Amino acid sequence: MTTESGTDSEAKQPQENKETEKGKAKAAASQQSQAAAEPSSPQNQPEQLPAAVGHSTPARKEQEQQEEDQESHRSSISRLSKSPLRGVKKVKIMQCKVSLLDGSDFTLDVEKRARGQVLFDKVCDHLNLLERDYFGITHKDVENQKNWLDPSKELKKQIRTGPWNFAFNVKFYPPDPSQLTEDITRYYLCLQLRDDVVSGRLPCSFATHTVLGSYAVQSELGDYDPEELGSDYISELRFAPNQTKELEEKVMELHKTYKGMTPAEAEIHFLENAKKLSMYGVDLHHAKLVGSLYESLAPALGEDSEGVEIMLGVCASGLLIYRDRLRINRFAWPKILKISYKRNNFYIKIRPGEFEQFESTIGFKLPNHRAAKRLWKVCVEHHTFFRLVSPEAPPKKFLSLGSKFRYSGRTQAQTRRASSQIIRPAPLFERSASKRYNMSLSLDGAPIMENHETLMKDTAADGAAKVIAKGDIITTVTTEKKAEEEKAEQEDTAMDEADTLEPTATTPLRHDTKDTEPPAEMVKHQTNISELKRSFLETGDSTPGLTEWEKRLSSSPAHSPRADEAPMIEPLELQDTKDEPPAGEDTKEEMEPKATEAAGYLVKYVADSIVTDGATSSGPHGISLSTTMDDDVFMDGTLREVEEKTPDSQDEVSERSALKVSPGAVRQEVSQAIIDKKGTLIILKEDRLDTEGSEMSILGEKEEPVVPGEPEAQEKDSLSSSIETETIKEDSAVVIEAQMTVVKTLSPKIDVKADDMTQNKGIDSPKKAMASWISEEVKIEASEVISVSAEEVKEVMKCDSLQQKAEFFTFEEVVQTEQSKSIFTQNSIPESSTTTIAVSTLGWVSSSQKAPADPEQKTVLATETEEGPAESTGPTLQSLENSEVGTKEMPVVHTETKTITYEAAEVDTNGDADPGVLLSAQTITSETTSTTTTTHITKTVKGGVSETRIEKRIVITGDAEIDHDQALAQAIKEAKEQHPDMSVTKVVVHKETEITPEEGEEED
Amino acid sequence: MAGLMAGFGHYTHAIVRGIPASLAGEALRSSQSEVDIAGARREHDAYVEVLRTRLQLEVVELPADESLPDCVFVEDAAVVCGDTALVTRPGAESRRREKEAMSGALKDLNLNIVEMTDENATLDGGDVLFTGREFFVGLSKRTNQRGAEILADAFKDYAVSTVPVQQGLHLKSFCSMGGPGLIVIGSSEPAQKALKIMQQMSDHRYDKLTVPDDLAANCIYMNLPDKGHVLLHCTAEEFPESTKVFEKLKDYTLIPVSNMEKVKVDGALTCCSLLINKKGNN
């Protein structure tokens, strides 16, 4: 391997040199010397740490495996990397040094282009660790700040300068370590905590130091044995930042009492104590307060909190705010509606309290932009890991501005489920004398893997487990969501019943369809839910929600506790009970409440949209479950603000007027719309809500195997629905004015749609949402985008003001989704059922998603039928033109331009031979920070056959950090996902690259 | 050694202090009222007797000091948790010397003494609510941020959250612990507001027991061998409605303790003793 990398590096020398030069420029003084040494001896490049090579223990097998990895990696990209520029490149190997938790270093080689995951997996394999999701790899940046490696990103993009040195660390501290499946996992967690304690990150009292220290000693050295250990053994170990003789004596005293305790037991005791420490698993970030926050920060009376130095602590339960050592506030995740960052600032939007009317946004000033982003990322990750059932998908490119970063690993719920399937026998591992705490030099700190055979076997088992887990994730994710949905639906019913508007008409109808429409799916949910329940029950055996106190009260024999005590003793966190799981005190219960609690969200949510949609904005606010952290999801507060503040653009004005018509008028308009083609737009506007919602949070459910089973039911539906159409439309029109409640009461489909809507939570116009979003986050970037798009994309509408642009964008976006749906419906009826699938896969929850699609479909169907039934037979045709341009923003840049066209054989014959009758043409543009997507949709009728062409232009601007292949693949994937019934017929890649290659710019 | 947070309410010792005659005239008070010094002493004797005889605690009784009119309220002079005692720097200038006798007594009990030496720091023990899992420190007329910080440094295992005290003397003027995970709270708006803040700041879940009178919310909970849950609370004479609430507690040994006189100088039940658990500590 060494030689191979050596030759590689020689081949790569010029490139390397450039990089190192760049690195040099940026490197801190300490790193400079090393960087400078590299160009002179290129062979050394991959071996920055020659001394460490001998140290590295990877077996030969591992190296082979690594080669395979490279092979597969290469082949996977080769398809797309035919460009001459790429062809030149050879695989570069980088040597990585990873500091392990026991203080030893693990040296390994990885391909330079490898993603973080590769490195992480190799380290975990080396450590024989299966429960990996709690861990991560850190890298120190130039400012000596630890950054978590993003497993989904290439290493080289995450390491700007300096040697490839990393550390393996615990990323998510499990609130209840006893729930970890394997002792080996706990062992590593212990090592991390010992380091946390010794370094002072985890402060504890003298008494706790002695307790933790004594268990650490027992775990590492075994029973107290003066003959073997000597009398001074204890001072060779480190327990505290300031270790005293007294502490050592106390530790020894305790150690003596543990005779017979196994290392694993000692570690459990260690963790049981450590987890109770208030700073356990709290990731601290320096910040300053922005603005005066008397209400939310409880400062001393009259104190101006502006500019006060604080610490933000991210942990499993939320965000903690410290001033010095004092906790001055805490925001549990459910309390946080949104987090964002901009330049140096980090913002959290807080759900209004019981007596408050509006959300408040609290700003914190971080030392710099990177720190703000780092904090934001850590928050996103912690929130996802600890609060969500499954990770969110990164926002769709064409819809999102700002960072696309999302936590992509498993959540705690998923990892627990996955690790419950670990089947290997407890691995043998040696608790290496931990170098880090050991002051003597006598011990070899290298981790000892018991035998490699076990290791290999385990790795295999690991793989298997992973597969299972993955399958598991997909199903469970959906079920769990569905479970929530169902709960929400039930709640809806309750709501409806309470609602006086039109309760009677609706309920029967809903029940009707509930029974008839989704039976197959339902059954599946049922089973999955019961599976889920089982798995939850396995973990949680005690009665959830019942505190020790309640138990004691209810156990009182003389009494029926409910009647008497209930009014008197109340759980303190009444409002929070739904939102918050017991933080880890009663961890056994944790799983169970979480499930129900998640359901609670939606429930609340729905209620909310009813309340908040009304004129008043008071009352408790809903929670955005999976989208809480989403940059692009807007809560009603934001919307309201925007409504008030943003000057209306043309679009918006007309939109508003449409919204403000009385129900009757709307109905008129809608029926008009059915006849009048133009009307479609209006309808679309109305339906937009849910589409928008579904678009916004696309989950990884696209592979859901259930979906294909659906078409027939759907088909029938759409056939029979034409009669209903009118009604539905009327009502959906009313929705906007008369609120969700009305919608919900309409029909089961719309009812579900309401669920969908909850995502947007009373957003009455996504346009406004977008506007606010843009005004909040993107102003700076947007200007760039405009210029690029003006240059590169002819169809882009030019806007004179940023705000307008934003609004325009949203508007069009909405139309686009609608439009594409209507297009689908045109094609044929069976096609249309597929469309439903498309929609459902796009949607947040697949089961219910279908429903929201329905009304729209019907709408469109009705419209289309008037025009001519012939349309329904046409073949789908789509040409997707994908132009990907990497441009530099600089005014004078030498660029290399390249155009590659991939074309499907059948395409152009239809497309261009007969232009047909143009039915409609539409151009939609959307932008993200680095991407401008222009979608051009043309509908034509040729001899009774309708044809829809969607051309997408995606202009990706950015520094060299863009992985063009990946971007293209992503674009194609997205296109396919959006229009699964269409085919990609043409891909044109137009690439403009700056001649001087530059790598490793700011990520996203 | 007991682990963290084990045995909330377990106490073996109590430190109390006599009532100086100067209390009647010189002790600090928020409202003008005549204190019957004999009555106050009777009350206090009864209180100490409950601790000593009924609850079998080892009572360390410090002599009254005439130059320290408020010295009977020993709670303010120190905060003890586990085997660490933080000797405070009371907010009232006139009380600063109370710590001398207190330090001595705590040292005699072999506690690790942490002194609050920072001259910018003030802290009254009455502002410190220890729930067994964390501390809440009221920021009041008597306690400031710096004092709370020093407390946080002294008890590093625990989260220390600050709570503004907008009414009343101390945080514990309207709340106290009534059991593990049970906060007894007064019904006044400031009390409820403070509770809200505590609730928001905490990672833990608590139950609350709301009593009609803020002052009645100050009670003393203990968990004693052979006796189980013990609660010293106000008498029906003083707060009939609140007493009714306490009387509904099941499996409790309820001990009403009169506090008619000391309350006139803002002394609540918890103020008059400093409870210490020496078992399990070395």
GROMACS .gro file of N, CA, C and O in nm, chain A residues 203-205 207-208 211 250 254 273 276-278 294 298 300 317 320 323-331 354 547 549 552 556 559 565 568-575 577 580 582-583 585, chain B residues 1 3-5 133 139 145 148-149 152-153 155-162 164 166 180 182-183 195-196 199-210 229 245 248-252 282:
model
  368
  203PRO      N    1  -1.736   1.886   3.430
  203PRO     CA    2  -1.696   1.918   3.567
  203PRO      C    3  -1.767   1.827   3.665
  203PRO      O    4  -1.884   1.791   3.646
  204CYS      N    5  -1.696   1.789   3.767
  204CYS     CA    6  -1.765   1.718   3.875
  204CYS      C    7  -1.697   1.745   4.008
  204CYS      O    8  -1.584   1.791   4.016
  205SER      N    9  -1.770   1.713   4.112
  205SER     CA   10  -1.723   1.739   4.247
  205SER      C   11  -1.613   1.641   4.283
  205SER      O   12  -1.592   1.539   4.217
  207ALA      N   13  -1.617   1.437   4.525
  207ALA     CA   14  -1.675   1.307   4.554
  207ALA      C   15  -1.700   1.229   4.426
  207ALA      O   16  -1.675   1.108   4.419
  208THR      N   17  -1.747   1.297   4.328
  208THR     CA   18  -1.775   1.229   4.202
  208THR      C   19  -1.645   1.189   4.132
  208THR      O   20  -1.638   1.082   4.071
  211VAL      N   21  -1.550   0.867   4.286
  211VAL     CA   22  -1.634   0.755   4.245
  211VAL      C   23  -1.601   0.714   4.101
  211VAL      O   24  -1.577   0.596   4.073
  250LYS      N   25  -0.852   0.845   4.807
  250LYS     CA   26  -0.994   0.811   4.814
  250LYS      C   27  -1.031   0.712   4.704
  250LYS      O   28  -1.111   0.621   4.725
  254LEU      N   29  -1.186   0.331   4.761
  254LEU     CA   30  -1.305   0.277   4.697
  254LEU      C   31  -1.270   0.155   4.611
  254LEU      O   32  -1.344   0.057   4.608
  273ASN      N   33  -2.312   0.695   3.707
  273ASN     CA   34  -2.279   0.817   3.779
  273ASN      C   35  -2.254   0.933   3.684
  273ASN      O   36  -2.299   1.045   3.710
  276LYS      N   37  -2.550   1.136   3.520
  276LYS     CA   38  -2.629   1.228   3.601
  276LYS      C   39  -2.565   1.366   3.612
  276LYS      O   40  -2.628   1.460   3.658
  277LEU      N   41  -2.442   1.373   3.573
  277LEU     CA   42  -2.375   1.502   3.583
  277LEU      C   43  -2.442   1.603   3.490
  277LEU      O   44  -2.483   1.569   3.379
  278SER      N   45  -2.449   1.724   3.537
  278SER     CA   46  -2.531   1.819   3.462
  278SER      C   47  -2.470   1.851   3.326
  278SER      O   48  -2.541   1.888   3.234
  294TYR      N   49  -3.471   4.012   2.836
  294TYR     CA   50  -3.511   4.001   2.975
  294TYR      C   51  -3.604   3.883   2.998
  294TYR      O   52  -3.584   3.801   3.085
  298ALA      N   53  -3.393   3.551   3.194
  298ALA     CA   54  -3.392   3.561   3.338
  298ALA      C   55  -3.263   3.621   3.393
  298ALA      O   56  -3.196   3.561   3.475
  300ALA      N   57  -3.047   3.910   3.604
  300ALA     CA   58  -3.078   3.979   3.729
  300ALA      C   59  -3.163   4.099   3.693
  300ALA      O   60  -3.160   4.149   3.582
  317SER      N   61  -3.148   1.695   2.507
  317SER     CA   62  -3.282   1.746   2.533
  317SER      C   63  -3.306   1.883   2.473
  317SER      O   64  -3.419   1.929   2.470
  320LEU      N   65  -2.904   2.458   2.592
  320LEU     CA   66  -2.889   2.517   2.724
  320LEU      C   67  -2.809   2.645   2.711
  320LEU      O   68  -2.717   2.653   2.629
  323ARG      N   69  -2.442   3.120   3.157
  323ARG     CA   70  -2.359   3.237   3.180
  323ARG      C   71  -2.265   3.196   3.290
  323ARG      O   72  -2.308   3.164   3.401
  324ASP      N   73  -2.140   3.194   3.257
  324ASP     CA   74  -2.042   3.129   3.343
  324ASP      C   75  -2.091   2.988   3.371
  324ASP      O   76  -2.127   2.918   3.279
  325ARG      N   77  -2.098   2.952   3.494
  325ARG     CA   78  -2.141   2.814   3.519
  325ARG      C   79  -2.292   2.805   3.541
  325ARG      O   80  -2.346   2.698   3.567
  326LEU      N   81  -2.357   2.916   3.530
  326LEU     CA   82  -2.499   2.916   3.564
  326LEU      C   83  -2.585   2.895   3.441
  326LEU      O   84  -2.561   2.953   3.336
  327ARG      N   85  -2.683   2.815   3.461
  327ARG     CA   86  -2.779   2.797   3.353
  327ARG      C   87  -2.877   2.912   3.360
  327ARG      O   88  -2.943   2.932   3.461
  328ILE      N   89  -2.881   2.990   3.256
  328ILE     CA   90  -2.975   3.102   3.259
  328ILE      C   91  -3.096   3.077   3.171
  328ILE      O   92  -3.196   3.146   3.182
  329ASN      N   93  -3.088   2.980   3.087
  329ASN     CA   94  -3.210   2.939   3.019
  329ASN      C   95  -3.190   2.804   2.952
  329ASN      O   96  -3.078   2.756   2.939
  330ARG      N   97  -3.299   2.751   2.914
  330ARG     CA   98  -3.295   2.621   2.850
  330ARG      C   99  -3.409   2.617   2.750
  330ARG      O  100  -3.520   2.659   2.781
  331PHE      N  101  -3.378   2.571   2.632
  331PHE     CA  102  -3.483   2.556   2.532
  331PHE      C  103  -3.487   2.411   2.490
  331PHE      O  104  -3.398   2.365   2.418
  354GLU      N  105  -4.707   3.022   2.726
  354GLU     CA  106  -4.850   3.011   2.753
  354GLU      C  107  -4.923   3.144   2.734
  354GLU      O  108  -5.033   3.151   2.683
  547THR      N  109  -4.464   0.921   3.753
  547THR     CA  110  -4.343   0.952   3.825
  547THR      C  111  -4.340   0.868   3.952
  547THR      O  112  -4.439   0.808   3.991
  549TRP      N  113  -4.332   0.971   4.225
  549TRP     CA  114  -4.426   1.033   4.316
  549TRP      C  115  -4.567   0.980   4.296
  549TRP      O  116  -4.634   0.939   4.389
  552ARG      N  117  -4.611   0.638   4.413
  552ARG     CA  118  -4.622   0.626   4.557
  552ARG      C  119  -4.762   0.663   4.600
  552ARG      O  120  -4.824   0.598   4.684
  556SER      N  121  -5.081   0.398   4.756
  556SER     CA  122  -5.143   0.414   4.887
  556SER      C  123  -5.274   0.336   4.889
  556SER      O  124  -5.364   0.362   4.810
  559HIS      N  125  -5.661   0.466   4.965
  559HIS     CA  126  -5.710   0.575   4.883
  559HIS      C  127  -5.730   0.540   4.738
  559HIS      O  128  -5.654   0.465   4.680
  565GLU      N  129  -5.622   1.312   4.489
  565GLU     CA  130  -5.493   1.377   4.471
  565GLU      C  131  -5.484   1.456   4.341
  565GLU      O  132  -5.410   1.551   4.333
  568MET      N  133  -5.461   1.810   4.332
  568MET     CA  134  -5.365   1.870   4.421
  568MET      C  135  -5.224   1.861   4.367
  568MET      O  136  -5.157   1.962   4.348
  569ILE      N  137  -5.182   1.741   4.344
  569ILE     CA  138  -5.047   1.727   4.293
  569ILE      C  139  -5.053   1.712   4.143
  569ILE      O  140  -5.119   1.624   4.091
  570GLU      N  141  -4.987   1.800   4.079
  570GLU     CA  142  -4.990   1.792   3.934
  570GLU      C  143  -4.849   1.778   3.884
  570GLU      O  144  -4.756   1.831   3.944
  571PRO      N  145  -4.836   1.708   3.778
  571PRO     CA  146  -4.704   1.708   3.717
  571PRO      C  147  -4.672   1.851   3.677
  571PRO      O  148  -4.758   1.921   3.623
  572LEU      N  149  -4.554   1.888   3.706
  572LEU     CA  150  -4.521   2.027   3.688
  572LEU      C  151  -4.519   2.066   3.542
  572LEU      O  152  -4.560   2.173   3.503
  573GLU      N  153  -4.474   1.973   3.462
  573GLU     CA  154  -4.453   2.011   3.323
  573GLU      C  155  -4.574   1.981   3.240
  573GLU      O  156  -4.565   1.913   3.139
  574LEU      N  157  -4.684   2.030   3.285
  574LEU     CA  158  -4.808   1.996   3.217
  574LEU      C  159  -4.801   2.018   3.067
  574LEU      O  160  -4.826   1.930   2.988
  575GLN      N  161  -4.765   2.134   3.029
  575GLN     CA  162  -4.768   2.162   2.886
  575GLN      C  163  -4.656   2.089   2.814
  575GLN      O  164  -4.664   2.061   2.697
  577THR      N  165  -4.538   1.799   2.890
  577THR     CA  166  -4.540   1.653   2.895
  577THR      C  167  -4.551   1.594   2.757
  577THR      O  168  -4.486   1.496   2.726
  580GLU      N  169  -4.206   1.664   2.573
  580GLU     CA  170  -4.075   1.625   2.619
  580GLU      C  171  -4.073   1.487   2.679
  580GLU      O  172  -4.151   1.456   2.768
  582PRO      N  173  -3.905   1.218   2.921
  582PRO     CA  174  -3.822   1.229   3.040
  582PRO      C  175  -3.677   1.226   2.997
  582PRO      O  176  -3.636   1.138   2.921
  583ALA      N  177  -3.605   1.320   3.041
  583ALA     CA  178  -3.476   1.347   2.979
  583ALA      C  179  -3.374   1.237   2.997
  583ALA      O  180  -3.271   1.239   2.935
  585GLU      N  181  -3.377   1.053   3.313
  585GLU     CA  182  -3.387   1.006   3.449
  585GLU      C  183  -3.451   0.868   3.446
  585GLU      O  184  -3.400   0.773   3.502
 1005MET      N  185  -1.974   0.439   4.912
 1005MET     CA  186  -2.020   0.577   4.900
 1005MET      C  187  -2.143   0.584   4.811
 1005MET      O  188  -2.151   0.520   4.707
 1007GLY      N  189  -2.387   0.712   4.545
 1007GLY     CA  190  -2.367   0.780   4.418
 1007GLY      C  191  -2.433   0.915   4.421
 1007GLY      O  192  -2.488   0.959   4.524
 1008LEU      N  193  -2.427   0.978   4.309
 1008LEU     CA  194  -2.489   1.108   4.295
 1008LEU      C  195  -2.638   1.101   4.321
 1008LEU      O  196  -2.705   1.010   4.277
 1009MET      N  197  -2.685   1.201   4.388
 1009MET     CA  198  -2.829   1.221   4.400
 1009MET      C  199  -2.903   1.107   4.467
 1009MET      O  200  -3.022   1.088   4.445
 1137ARG      N  201  -3.175   1.692   4.241
 1137ARG     CA  202  -3.119   1.670   4.108
 1137ARG      C  203  -3.046   1.792   4.056
 1137ARG      O  204  -2.964   1.783   3.966
 1143LEU      N  205  -3.238   3.486   4.223
 1143LEU     CA  206  -3.165   3.612   4.220
 1143LEU      C  207  -3.257   3.714   4.285
 1143LEU      O  208  -3.361   3.750   4.230
 1149GLN      N  209  -2.582   3.721   4.103
 1149GLN     CA  210  -2.528   3.632   4.001
 1149GLN      C  211  -2.395   3.568   4.046
 1149GLN      O  212  -2.374   3.449   4.034
 1152ALA      N  213  -2.436   3.304   4.295
 1152ALA     CA  214  -2.485   3.181   4.233
 1152ALA      C  215  -2.372   3.109   4.160
 1152ALA      O  216  -2.364   2.986   4.163
 1153GLU      N  217  -2.286   3.186   4.096
 1153GLU     CA  218  -2.173   3.124   4.026
 1153GLU      C  219  -2.083   3.048   4.122
 1153GLU      O  220  -2.038   2.937   4.091
 1156ALA      N  221  -2.237   2.735   4.207
 1156ALA     CA  222  -2.223   2.639   4.097
 1156ALA      C  223  -2.083   2.577   4.097
 1156ALA      O  224  -2.067   2.458   4.068
 1157ASP      N  225  -1.985   2.657   4.132
 1157ASP     CA  226  -1.849   2.604   4.138
 1157ASP      C  227  -1.832   2.507   4.253
 1157ASP      O  228  -1.753   2.413   4.245
 1159PHE      N  229  -2.064   2.312   4.379
 1159PHE     CA  230  -2.137   2.187   4.358
 1159PHE      C  231  -2.140   2.156   4.209
 1159PHE      O  232  -2.242   2.171   4.141
 1160LYS      N  233  -2.028   2.110   4.162
 1160LYS     CA  234  -2.010   2.098   4.017
 1160LYS      C  235  -2.094   1.989   3.953
 1160LYS      O  236  -2.115   1.989   3.833
 1161ASP      N  237  -2.137   1.896   4.032
 1161ASP     CA  238  -2.212   1.786   3.972
 1161ASP      C  239  -2.348   1.830   3.918
 1161ASP      O  240  -2.405   1.766   3.832
 1162TYR      N  241  -2.396   1.937   3.977
 1162TYR     CA  242  -2.535   1.973   3.951
 1162TYR      C  243  -2.551   2.095   3.863
 1162TYR      O  244  -2.469   2.187   3.868
 1163ALA      N  245  -2.658   2.093   3.790
 1163ALA     CA  246  -2.694   2.213   3.716
 1163ALA      C  247  -2.740   2.317   3.817
 1163ALA      O  248  -2.810   2.286   3.913
 1164VAL      N  249  -2.699   2.439   3.795
 1164VAL     CA  250  -2.743   2.549   3.880
 1164VAL      C  251  -2.811   2.651   3.790
 1164VAL      O  252  -2.748   2.710   3.703
 1165SER      N  253  -2.938   2.666   3.810
 1165SER     CA  254  -3.015   2.759   3.726
 1165SER      C  255  -3.058   2.877   3.810
 1165SER      O  256  -3.089   2.862   3.928
 1166THR      N  257  -3.058   2.991   3.748
 1166THR     CA  258  -3.099   3.110   3.823
 1166THR      C  259  -3.244   3.144   3.795
 1166THR      O  260  -3.293   3.126   3.684
 1168PRO      N  261  -3.521   3.457   3.873
 1168PRO     CA  262  -3.543   3.589   3.933
 1168PRO      C  263  -3.653   3.582   4.040
 1168PRO      O  264  -3.756   3.518   4.017
 1170GLN      N  265  -3.908   3.797   4.216
 1170GLN     CA  266  -3.964   3.930   4.198
 1170GLN      C  267  -4.045   3.977   4.318
 1170GLN      O  268  -4.078   4.093   4.331
 1184PRO      N  269  -3.925   1.388   4.702
 1184PRO     CA  270  -3.839   1.375   4.584
 1184PRO      C  271  -3.920   1.412   4.459
 1184PRO      O  272  -4.025   1.354   4.434
 1186LEU      N  273  -4.097   1.665   4.413
 1186LEU     CA  274  -4.221   1.738   4.439
 1186LEU      C  275  -4.189   1.877   4.490
 1186LEU      O  276  -4.127   1.895   4.594
 1187ILE      N  277  -4.233   1.974   4.415
 1187ILE     CA  278  -4.212   2.112   4.455
 1187ILE      C  279  -4.341   2.166   4.513
 1187ILE      O  280  -4.447   2.157   4.451
 1199LEU      N  281  -4.203   2.935   3.924
 1199LEU     CA  282  -4.213   2.791   3.898
 1199LEU      C  283  -4.203   2.761   3.749
 1199LEU      O  284  -4.138   2.666   3.707
 1200LYS      N  285  -4.267   2.845   3.673
 1200LYS     CA  286  -4.261   2.828   3.527
 1200LYS      C  287  -4.116   2.833   3.478
 1200LYS      O  288  -4.075   2.755   3.394
 1203GLN      N  289  -3.936   2.527   3.574
 1203GLN     CA  290  -3.980   2.417   3.490
 1203GLN      C  291  -3.912   2.423   3.354
 1203GLN      O  292  -3.868   2.322   3.300
 1204GLN      N  293  -3.901   2.543   3.303
 1204GLN     CA  294  -3.838   2.555   3.172
 1204GLN      C  295  -3.689   2.525   3.177
 1204GLN      O  296  -3.634   2.467   3.085
 1205MET      N  297  -3.628   2.561   3.286
 1205MET     CA  298  -3.483   2.545   3.295
 1205MET      C  299  -3.441   2.402   3.322
 1205MET      O  300  -3.324   2.369   3.310
 1206SER      N  301  -3.533   2.322   3.362
 1206SER     CA  302  -3.493   2.192   3.414
 1206SER      C  303  -3.500   2.083   3.310
 1206SER      O  304  -3.589   2.080   3.227
 1207ASP      N  305  -3.404   1.993   3.320
 1207ASP     CA  306  -3.409   1.873   3.239
 1207ASP      C  307  -3.496   1.768   3.305
 1207ASP      O  308  -3.523   1.664   3.248
 1208HIS      N  309  -3.534   1.794   3.427
 1208HIS     CA  310  -3.604   1.692   3.503
 1208HIS      C  311  -3.751   1.727   3.516
 1208HIS      O  312  -3.791   1.840   3.494
 1209ARG      N  313  -3.822   1.629   3.554
 1209ARG     CA  314  -3.966   1.651   3.569
 1209ARG      C  315  -4.000   1.657   3.717
 1209ARG      O  316  -3.953   1.576   3.795
 1210TYR      N  317  -4.080   1.751   3.749
 1210TYR     CA  318  -4.123   1.763   3.888
 1210TYR      C  319  -4.275   1.764   3.892
 1210TYR      O  320  -4.342   1.801   3.797
 1211ASP      N  321  -4.323   1.723   4.007
 1211ASP     CA  322  -4.464   1.745   4.034
 1211ASP      C  323  -4.472   1.869   4.120
 1211ASP      O  324  -4.375   1.909   4.184
 1212LYS      N  325  -4.589   1.928   4.118
 1212LYS     CA  326  -4.602   2.045   4.205
 1212LYS      C  327  -4.721   2.027   4.297
 1212LYS      O  328  -4.821   1.963   4.261
 1213LEU      N  329  -4.707   2.084   4.412
 1213LEU     CA  330  -4.816   2.086   4.508
 1213LEU      C  331  -4.842   2.233   4.535
 1213LEU      O  332  -4.758   2.303   4.592
 1214THR      N  333  -4.955   2.280   4.489
 1214THR     CA  334  -4.984   2.422   4.504
 1214THR      C  335  -5.063   2.445   4.631
 1214THR      O  336  -5.163   2.379   4.656
 1233HIS      N  337  -4.148   0.931   5.476
 1233HIS     CA  338  -4.163   1.071   5.437
 1233HIS      C  339  -4.213   1.153   5.555
 1233HIS      O  340  -4.317   1.123   5.613
 1249VAL      N  341  -5.434   2.125   5.243
 1249VAL     CA  342  -5.366   2.066   5.128
 1249VAL      C  343  -5.261   1.966   5.173
 1249VAL      O  344  -5.254   1.855   5.124
 1252LYS      N  345  -5.368   1.623   5.286
 1252LYS     CA  346  -5.408   1.523   5.188
 1252LYS      C  347  -5.293   1.433   5.145
 1252LYS      O  348  -5.313   1.335   5.074
 1253LEU      N  349  -5.174   1.469   5.184
 1253LEU     CA  350  -5.060   1.387   5.146
 1253LEU      C  351  -5.068   1.252   5.216
 1253LEU      O  352  -5.088   1.244   5.337
 1254LYS      N  353  -5.050   1.151   5.141
 1254LYS     CA  354  -5.061   1.017   5.198
 1254LYS      C  355  -4.922   0.962   5.227
 1254LYS      O  356  -4.825   1.000   5.163
 1255ASP      N  357  -4.917   0.870   5.314
 1255ASP     CA  358  -4.791   0.806   5.351
 1255ASP      C  359  -4.689   0.905   5.402
 1255ASP      O  360  -4.570   0.887   5.386
 1256TYR      N  361  -4.737   1.010   5.458
 1256TYR     CA  362  -4.647   1.110   5.515
 1256TYR      C  363  -4.668   1.118   5.664
 1256TYR      O  364  -4.780   1.107   5.712
 1286ASN      N  365  -1.784   1.018   5.406
 1286ASN     CA  366  -1.672   0.977   5.490
 1286ASN      C  367  -1.622   1.096   5.572
 1286ASN      O  368  -1.622   1.206   5.527
   0.00000   0.00000   0.00000
